[in-house]
Amino acid sequence: MSCCLSMSALSQSSQVLNLYSARHYQTDEALYANFTKQTGIKINRIEADDNALFERLRSEGKSSPADVILMVDAARLWRAEIEGLFQPIQSKVLETRIPKNLRSGDVGQGSQWFGFSTRARMIVYNKAAVKPTDVDTYEKLADPVNKGRVCTRSGSHPYMLSLIGAMVERSGEAKAEAWAKGMVANMARAPKGGDTDQIKGVASGECGVALTNSYYLARIMRSDKPEDRQIISKIGFVWPNQAGSGTHMNVAGGAVAKNAPNKAAAIKFLEYLASDQAQQYFADGNNEWPAVPSVKTNNEALKQWGSFKKENISIAAIGKNQIYAQKILDRVSYR
Ligand code: FE
């Protein structure tokens, strides 16, 4: 494969960084160009979705030229950590800038991965069919009042595994299982599609209520397309669990690859991602919030949303709990 030979050749230079990224957004161009300008380090990008990145890293093994890996969701980041795709790093900058609950646990020599932006798991409902007070917590989605109303993507998707993993963390396995069982009983249709498909189902009236990551909703809200305006006119949204545990939050994050040929450049790049300007580019590219608390979003849709109560659970614990989450899903046949 000519792609990989040239990557290995390039990886010999100290002025190069090989970036494996599951993200691709407009603002990323400025994000990377700015790093090269500041450091003189050129970035070679391999962009693919998370599953393709996993496959590639597994097959490349020890000879992988990857220096930095960017992925989304704690469930995937934790899995990559467990599979040995990352290495721990020590960085005062990252430890100071990235809150402890938004990075992997310490392993004696620093953290393995760091969240660089955050996303919320929100509830959207059909305004004509559903009262917002019936759907203002995750727990209520599993209540009999919502029978026949709930649409959901596959339970085994990382976004659902993480949500259930968070429930296991705060309420225990038995309650999380009862919830998953209630969700199955309330389904309007068999699980299918992604978060945007759930939003569309809610707008069309096929579904009364669904879960979505915040950036999918923000994307539709910022769109001028008539079909998107139509969707927005039909749906309402709530920040779940505001009177209790807060809205479930997750991250997009990154790590230094296990066999990074350019480790120093890789650490420099992750530290750069935690800088004020990079935080804004990184988060704004996908309508997310900066992970560094002092950095303010400059995204109009998110500014309009204002602030809300966020769940405060370690993202590392959420990632790990996917093991329990998957077993729960299997037991209640949440496909
Ligand atoms: Fe997504």
Tab-separated table of C-alpha atoms and ligand atoms in Angstrom:
chain	number	residue	atom	x	y	z
A	1	MET	CA	0.000	0.000	0.000
A	2	SER	CA	1.714	3.133	-1.236
A	3	CYS	CA	-0.119	5.324	1.241
A	4	CYS	CA	1.535	3.615	4.198
A	5	LEU	CA	5.025	3.426	2.782
A	6	SER	CA	5.082	7.148	2.227
A	7	MET	CA	3.701	7.721	5.720
A	8	SER	CA	6.589	5.700	7.221
A	9	ALA	CA	9.111	7.643	5.192
A	10	LEU	CA	7.642	10.931	6.347
A	11	SER	CA	7.499	9.808	9.937
A	12	GLN	CA	11.329	9.818	10.109
A	13	SER	CA	11.386	13.601	10.108
A	14	SER	CA	11.044	15.360	13.451
A	15	GLN	CA	9.133	18.194	11.799
A	16	VAL	CA	6.163	16.011	10.975
A	17	LEU	CA	3.117	14.787	12.832
A	18	ASN	CA	0.999	11.876	11.615
A	19	LEU	CA	-2.562	12.503	12.686
A	20	TYR	CA	-5.265	9.821	12.554
A	21	SER	CA	-8.534	11.637	12.904
A	22	ALA	CA	-12.185	10.640	13.033
A	23	ARG	CA	-13.142	14.266	12.542
A	24	HIS	CA	-13.311	16.406	9.443
A	25	TYR	CA	-14.764	19.888	9.676
A	26	GLN	CA	-14.296	23.198	7.955
A	27	THR	CA	-12.590	24.857	10.900
A	28	ASP	CA	-10.049	22.028	11.084
A	29	GLU	CA	-8.088	23.583	8.205
A	30	ALA	CA	-7.415	26.702	10.275
A	31	LEU	CA	-6.801	24.557	13.349
A	32	TYR	CA	-3.996	22.578	11.678
A	33	ALA	CA	-2.525	25.448	9.667
A	34	ASN	CA	-2.175	27.457	12.851
A	35	PHE	CA	-0.264	24.633	14.570
A	36	THR	CA	2.165	24.357	11.652
A	37	LYS	CA	2.666	28.115	11.680
A	38	GLN	CA	3.418	28.125	15.415
A	39	THR	CA	5.712	25.098	15.523
A	40	GLY	CA	6.989	24.415	12.001
A	41	ILE	CA	5.629	20.881	12.345
A	42	LYS	CA	3.755	19.660	9.272
A	43	ILE	CA	0.644	17.543	9.769
A	44	ASN	CA	-0.076	14.453	7.663
A	45	ARG	CA	-3.717	13.610	8.085
A	46	ILE	CA	-5.462	10.287	7.788
A	47	GLU	CA	-9.187	10.907	8.124
A	48	ALA	CA	-11.643	8.063	8.503
A	49	ASP	CA	-14.565	7.202	10.747
A	50	ASP	CA	-13.855	5.715	14.162
A	51	ASN	CA	-14.362	2.101	13.116
A	52	ALA	CA	-12.068	2.441	10.109
A	53	LEU	CA	-9.405	4.050	12.321
A	54	PHE	CA	-9.656	1.141	14.762
A	55	GLU	CA	-9.239	-1.359	11.933
A	56	ARG	CA	-6.295	0.477	10.481
A	57	LEU	CA	-4.484	0.851	13.801
A	58	ARG	CA	-5.046	-2.816	14.651
A	59	SER	CA	-3.698	-3.998	11.317
A	60	GLU	CA	-0.710	-1.646	11.358
A	61	GLY	CA	0.221	-2.778	14.858
A	62	LYS	CA	3.705	-1.823	16.067
A	63	SER	CA	4.668	-0.360	12.703
A	64	SER	CA	1.838	2.166	12.708
A	65	PRO	CA	3.090	5.644	11.811
A	66	ALA	CA	0.261	7.219	13.852
A	67	ASP	CA	1.406	9.891	16.314
A	68	VAL	CA	-1.911	11.368	17.457
A	69	ILE	CA	-5.334	9.726	17.365
A	70	LEU	CA	-8.553	11.756	17.559
A	71	MET	CA	-11.814	9.930	18.272
A	72	VAL	CA	-15.299	10.687	19.533
A	73	ASP	CA	-17.108	9.428	22.626
A	74	ALA	CA	-15.697	8.059	25.870
A	75	ALA	CA	-16.921	4.582	24.914
A	76	ARG	CA	-14.575	4.508	21.904
A	77	LEU	CA	-11.682	6.270	23.620
A	78	TRP	CA	-11.813	3.813	26.499
A	79	ARG	CA	-11.942	0.857	24.101
A	80	ALA	CA	-8.895	2.160	22.252
A	81	GLU	CA	-7.098	2.582	25.579
A	82	ILE	CA	-7.928	-0.997	26.607
A	83	GLU	CA	-6.777	-2.326	23.236
A	84	GLY	CA	-3.399	-0.691	23.854
A	85	LEU	CA	-3.616	1.807	21.002
A	86	PHE	CA	-2.580	4.759	23.218
A	87	GLN	CA	0.310	5.537	25.530
A	88	PRO	CA	0.195	7.519	28.761
A	89	ILE	CA	1.756	10.963	28.681
A	90	GLN	CA	2.683	13.498	31.306
A	91	SER	CA	1.858	17.071	30.499
A	92	LYS	CA	1.477	19.910	32.984
A	93	VAL	CA	-0.377	21.896	30.326
A	94	LEU	CA	-2.995	19.205	29.725
A	95	GLU	CA	-3.357	18.352	33.404
A	96	THR	CA	-3.967	22.007	34.190
A	97	ARG	CA	-6.198	22.862	31.258
A	98	ILE	CA	-8.393	19.760	30.804
A	99	PRO	CA	-10.684	19.066	33.784
A	100	LYS	CA	-10.031	15.763	35.517
A	101	ASN	CA	-13.501	14.387	34.756
A	102	LEU	CA	-12.893	14.920	31.023
A	103	ARG	CA	-9.834	12.685	30.684
A	104	SER	CA	-8.865	9.072	31.266
A	105	GLY	CA	-7.804	7.928	34.696
A	106	ASP	CA	-4.227	8.274	35.843
A	107	VAL	CA	-2.137	5.201	35.223
A	108	GLY	CA	0.848	6.159	37.333
A	109	GLN	CA	2.559	8.023	34.502
A	110	GLY	CA	-0.104	10.439	33.421
A	111	SER	CA	-3.359	10.136	31.525
A	112	GLN	CA	-3.867	8.212	28.295
A	113	TRP	CA	-6.495	10.370	26.607
A	114	PHE	CA	-7.983	13.825	26.952
A	115	GLY	CA	-11.345	15.326	25.990
A	116	PHE	CA	-10.995	18.464	23.858
A	117	SER	CA	-14.659	19.286	23.305
A	118	THR	CA	-17.933	18.352	24.961
A	119	ARG	CA	-21.370	17.416	23.669
A	120	ALA	CA	-24.671	16.947	25.484
A	121	ARG	CA	-27.157	14.090	25.024
A	122	MET	CA	-30.465	15.933	24.656
A	123	ILE	CA	-34.115	14.976	24.371
A	124	VAL	CA	-36.193	16.155	21.394
A	125	TYR	CA	-39.982	15.779	21.266
A	126	ASN	CA	-42.871	16.395	18.886
A	127	LYS	CA	-44.506	19.615	20.065
A	128	ALA	CA	-47.969	18.636	18.835
A	129	ALA	CA	-47.996	15.201	20.481
A	130	VAL	CA	-45.917	15.341	23.638
A	131	LYS	CA	-45.828	17.511	26.751
A	132	PRO	CA	-42.291	18.602	27.645
A	133	THR	CA	-42.935	17.754	31.317
A	134	ASP	CA	-43.452	14.101	30.282
A	135	VAL	CA	-39.971	13.914	28.753
A	136	ASP	CA	-37.718	16.145	30.834
A	137	THR	CA	-35.553	13.363	32.258
A	138	TYR	CA	-33.874	10.301	30.734
A	139	GLU	CA	-35.773	8.241	33.305
A	140	LYS	CA	-39.174	9.460	32.061
A	141	LEU	CA	-38.492	8.142	28.554
A	142	ALA	CA	-38.860	4.661	30.073
A	143	ASP	CA	-42.079	5.556	31.932
A	144	PRO	CA	-45.351	3.983	30.678
A	145	VAL	CA	-46.654	7.497	29.918
A	146	ASN	CA	-44.372	7.413	26.871
A	147	LYS	CA	-45.497	4.010	25.574
A	148	GLY	CA	-45.293	3.829	21.769
A	149	ARG	CA	-43.512	7.187	21.538
A	150	VAL	CA	-39.805	6.485	21.866
A	151	CYS	CA	-37.457	6.278	18.886
A	152	THR	CA	-33.835	5.324	19.397
A	153	ARG	CA	-30.720	4.400	17.528
A	154	SER	CA	-29.138	1.029	18.312
A	155	GLY	CA	-28.501	0.506	22.004
A	156	SER	CA	-25.012	-0.780	21.214
A	157	HIS	CA	-23.918	2.471	19.601
A	158	PRO	CA	-21.227	4.220	21.684
A	159	TYR	CA	-23.545	7.190	22.412
A	160	MET	CA	-26.113	4.874	23.993
A	161	LEU	CA	-23.492	2.721	25.739
A	162	SER	CA	-22.087	5.871	27.330
A	163	LEU	CA	-25.499	7.162	28.396
A	164	ILE	CA	-26.308	3.828	30.041
A	165	GLY	CA	-22.769	3.675	31.443
A	166	ALA	CA	-23.410	7.024	33.124
A	167	MET	CA	-26.682	5.687	34.574
A	168	VAL	CA	-24.876	2.653	35.948
A	169	GLU	CA	-22.372	5.021	37.561
A	170	ARG	CA	-24.947	7.192	39.323
A	171	SER	CA	-27.872	4.791	39.967
A	172	GLY	CA	-26.403	1.291	39.775
A	173	GLU	CA	-26.898	-1.606	37.387
A	174	ALA	CA	-30.389	-2.633	38.510
A	175	LYS	CA	-31.882	0.806	37.851
A	176	ALA	CA	-30.080	1.129	34.535
A	177	GLU	CA	-31.463	-2.246	33.487
A	178	ALA	CA	-35.018	-1.309	34.512
A	179	TRP	CA	-34.615	1.838	32.404
A	180	ALA	CA	-33.384	-0.053	29.352
A	181	LYS	CA	-36.300	-2.479	29.721
A	182	GLY	CA	-38.753	0.438	29.884
A	183	MET	CA	-37.195	1.958	26.761
A	184	VAL	CA	-37.724	-1.280	24.848
A	185	ALA	CA	-41.359	-1.395	26.033
A	186	ASN	CA	-41.920	2.203	24.870
A	187	MET	CA	-40.403	1.993	21.391
A	188	ALA	CA	-42.397	3.427	18.496
A	189	ARG	CA	-40.328	1.349	16.071
A	190	ALA	CA	-37.332	-0.985	16.120
A	191	PRO	CA	-34.029	0.905	16.657
A	192	LYS	CA	-32.552	2.212	13.419
A	193	GLY	CA	-30.578	5.110	11.954
A	194	GLY	CA	-28.431	7.754	13.580
A	195	ASP	CA	-29.320	10.697	15.817
A	196	THR	CA	-30.394	12.895	12.878
A	197	ASP	CA	-32.811	10.156	11.760
A	198	GLN	CA	-34.381	10.193	15.235
A	199	ILE	CA	-34.841	13.983	15.017
A	200	LYS	CA	-36.487	13.572	11.590
A	201	GLY	CA	-38.743	10.838	12.972
A	202	VAL	CA	-39.840	13.156	15.777
A	203	ALA	CA	-40.540	15.983	13.313
A	204	SER	CA	-42.602	13.701	11.048
A	205	GLY	CA	-44.654	12.445	13.984
A	206	GLU	CA	-43.573	8.811	13.609
A	207	CYS	CA	-41.827	9.284	16.944
A	208	GLY	CA	-42.978	11.326	19.922
A	209	VAL	CA	-39.596	11.607	21.553
A	210	ALA	CA	-35.936	10.701	20.961
A	211	LEU	CA	-32.378	11.259	22.136
A	212	THR	CA	-29.757	13.135	20.163
A	213	ASN	CA	-26.295	14.501	20.630
A	214	SER	CA	-26.446	18.293	20.773
A	215	TYR	CA	-24.383	19.004	17.648
A	216	TYR	CA	-26.839	17.193	15.363
A	217	LEU	CA	-29.615	19.470	16.574
A	218	ALA	CA	-27.379	22.566	16.385
A	219	ARG	CA	-26.495	21.660	12.791
A	220	ILE	CA	-30.187	21.565	11.784
A	221	MET	CA	-30.889	24.751	13.749
A	222	ARG	CA	-28.125	26.604	11.860
A	223	SER	CA	-29.288	25.346	8.454
A	224	ASP	CA	-31.176	27.566	5.991
A	225	LYS	CA	-32.604	24.635	4.025
A	226	PRO	CA	-36.424	24.679	3.944
A	227	GLU	CA	-36.633	21.015	5.001
A	228	ASP	CA	-34.509	21.778	8.067
A	229	ARG	CA	-36.605	24.864	8.926
A	230	GLN	CA	-39.634	22.566	8.699
A	231	ILE	CA	-38.057	20.071	11.126
A	232	ILE	CA	-37.234	22.801	13.640
A	233	SER	CA	-40.812	24.129	13.507
A	234	LYS	CA	-42.184	20.733	14.624
A	235	ILE	CA	-39.871	19.859	17.486
A	236	GLY	CA	-39.063	21.020	20.980
A	237	PHE	CA	-36.050	20.061	23.062
A	238	VAL	CA	-35.179	19.789	26.724
A	239	TRP	CA	-31.964	19.668	28.680
A	240	PRO	CA	-32.578	16.410	30.541
A	241	ASN	CA	-32.394	15.970	34.312
A	242	GLN	CA	-32.064	19.663	35.212
A	243	ALA	CA	-33.695	19.151	38.619
A	244	GLY	CA	-31.428	16.199	39.388
A	245	SER	CA	-28.199	14.747	38.081
A	246	GLY	CA	-27.857	17.092	35.079
A	247	THR	CA	-27.573	16.427	31.354
A	248	HIS	CA	-25.302	13.616	30.197
A	249	MET	CA	-22.093	14.985	28.686
A	250	ASN	CA	-19.544	13.255	26.512
A	251	VAL	CA	-16.342	14.242	24.706
A	252	ALA	CA	-14.416	14.193	21.495
A	253	GLY	CA	-10.833	13.558	22.467
A	254	GLY	CA	-7.349	12.565	21.564
A	255	ALA	CA	-4.288	10.634	22.653
A	256	VAL	CA	-0.713	9.894	21.698
A	257	ALA	CA	-0.501	6.648	19.727
A	258	LYS	CA	1.206	3.674	21.369
A	259	ASN	CA	4.177	3.582	18.972
A	260	ALA	CA	4.224	7.245	17.953
A	261	PRO	CA	7.405	7.869	15.916
A	262	ASN	CA	7.159	11.592	16.758
A	263	LYS	CA	6.138	11.542	20.399
A	264	ALA	CA	7.401	15.012	21.270
A	265	ALA	CA	5.485	16.544	18.360
A	266	ALA	CA	2.420	14.544	19.374
A	267	ILE	CA	2.448	15.949	22.918
A	268	LYS	CA	2.999	19.432	21.519
A	269	PHE	CA	-0.049	18.980	19.301
A	270	LEU	CA	-2.309	17.831	22.148
A	271	GLU	CA	-1.113	20.772	24.253
A	272	TYR	CA	-1.862	23.055	21.323
A	273	LEU	CA	-5.416	21.641	21.163
A	274	ALA	CA	-5.907	22.828	24.738
A	275	SER	CA	-4.933	26.432	23.879
A	276	ASP	CA	-7.637	29.119	23.802
A	277	GLN	CA	-7.745	29.595	20.047
A	278	ALA	CA	-7.489	25.902	19.172
A	279	GLN	CA	-10.240	25.117	21.667
A	280	GLN	CA	-12.553	27.487	19.839
A	281	TYR	CA	-11.716	26.061	16.403
A	282	PHE	CA	-11.956	22.492	17.630
A	283	ALA	CA	-15.297	22.876	19.395
A	284	ASP	CA	-16.866	25.155	16.809
A	285	GLY	CA	-16.092	22.802	13.932
A	286	ASN	CA	-18.801	20.450	15.186
A	287	ASN	CA	-20.973	22.840	17.227
A	288	GLU	CA	-19.528	21.555	20.504
A	289	TRP	CA	-18.373	23.266	23.694
A	290	PRO	CA	-14.704	23.778	24.562
A	291	ALA	CA	-13.410	21.322	27.171
A	292	VAL	CA	-11.261	23.999	28.838
A	293	PRO	CA	-13.709	25.760	31.180
A	294	SER	CA	-12.221	29.265	30.808
A	295	VAL	CA	-12.653	29.229	27.012
A	296	LYS	CA	-15.970	30.660	25.848
A	297	THR	CA	-17.801	29.361	22.800
A	298	ASN	CA	-18.185	31.738	19.868
A	299	ASN	CA	-20.869	29.619	18.224
A	300	GLU	CA	-24.177	31.453	17.756
A	301	ALA	CA	-26.438	28.395	18.113
A	302	LEU	CA	-24.737	27.376	21.357
A	303	LYS	CA	-24.789	30.931	22.705
A	304	GLN	CA	-28.551	31.007	22.128
A	305	TRP	CA	-28.911	27.817	24.124
A	306	GLY	CA	-27.230	29.419	27.122
A	307	SER	CA	-26.089	27.377	30.091
A	308	PHE	CA	-27.598	24.285	31.671
A	309	LYS	CA	-26.837	21.834	34.444
A	310	LYS	CA	-24.334	19.204	33.325
A	311	GLU	CA	-23.849	15.736	34.725
A	312	ASN	CA	-20.608	15.601	36.655
A	313	ILE	CA	-19.358	12.054	36.243
A	314	SER	CA	-15.864	10.973	35.255
A	315	ILE	CA	-15.818	10.277	31.546
A	316	ALA	CA	-13.320	7.481	32.217
A	317	ALA	CA	-15.874	5.698	34.439
A	318	ILE	CA	-18.507	6.094	31.714
A	319	GLY	CA	-16.175	4.535	29.154
A	320	LYS	CA	-15.443	1.597	31.402
A	321	ASN	CA	-19.103	0.994	32.268
A	322	GLN	CA	-19.896	0.162	28.637
A	323	ILE	CA	-19.141	-3.425	29.573
A	324	TYR	CA	-22.081	-3.448	32.004
A	325	ALA	CA	-24.175	-1.389	29.589
A	326	GLN	CA	-23.785	-3.926	26.786
A	327	LYS	CA	-24.741	-6.804	29.095
A	328	ILE	CA	-27.846	-4.915	30.201
A	329	LEU	CA	-28.809	-4.295	26.566
A	330	ASP	CA	-28.411	-7.970	25.752
A	331	ARG	CA	-30.553	-9.021	28.731
A	332	VAL	CA	-33.441	-6.712	27.796
A	333	SER	CA	-33.087	-7.246	24.005
A	334	TYR	CA	-32.419	-3.568	23.289
A	335	ARG	CA	-31.002	-4.064	19.802
B	1	FE	FE	-21.808	11.871	16.167
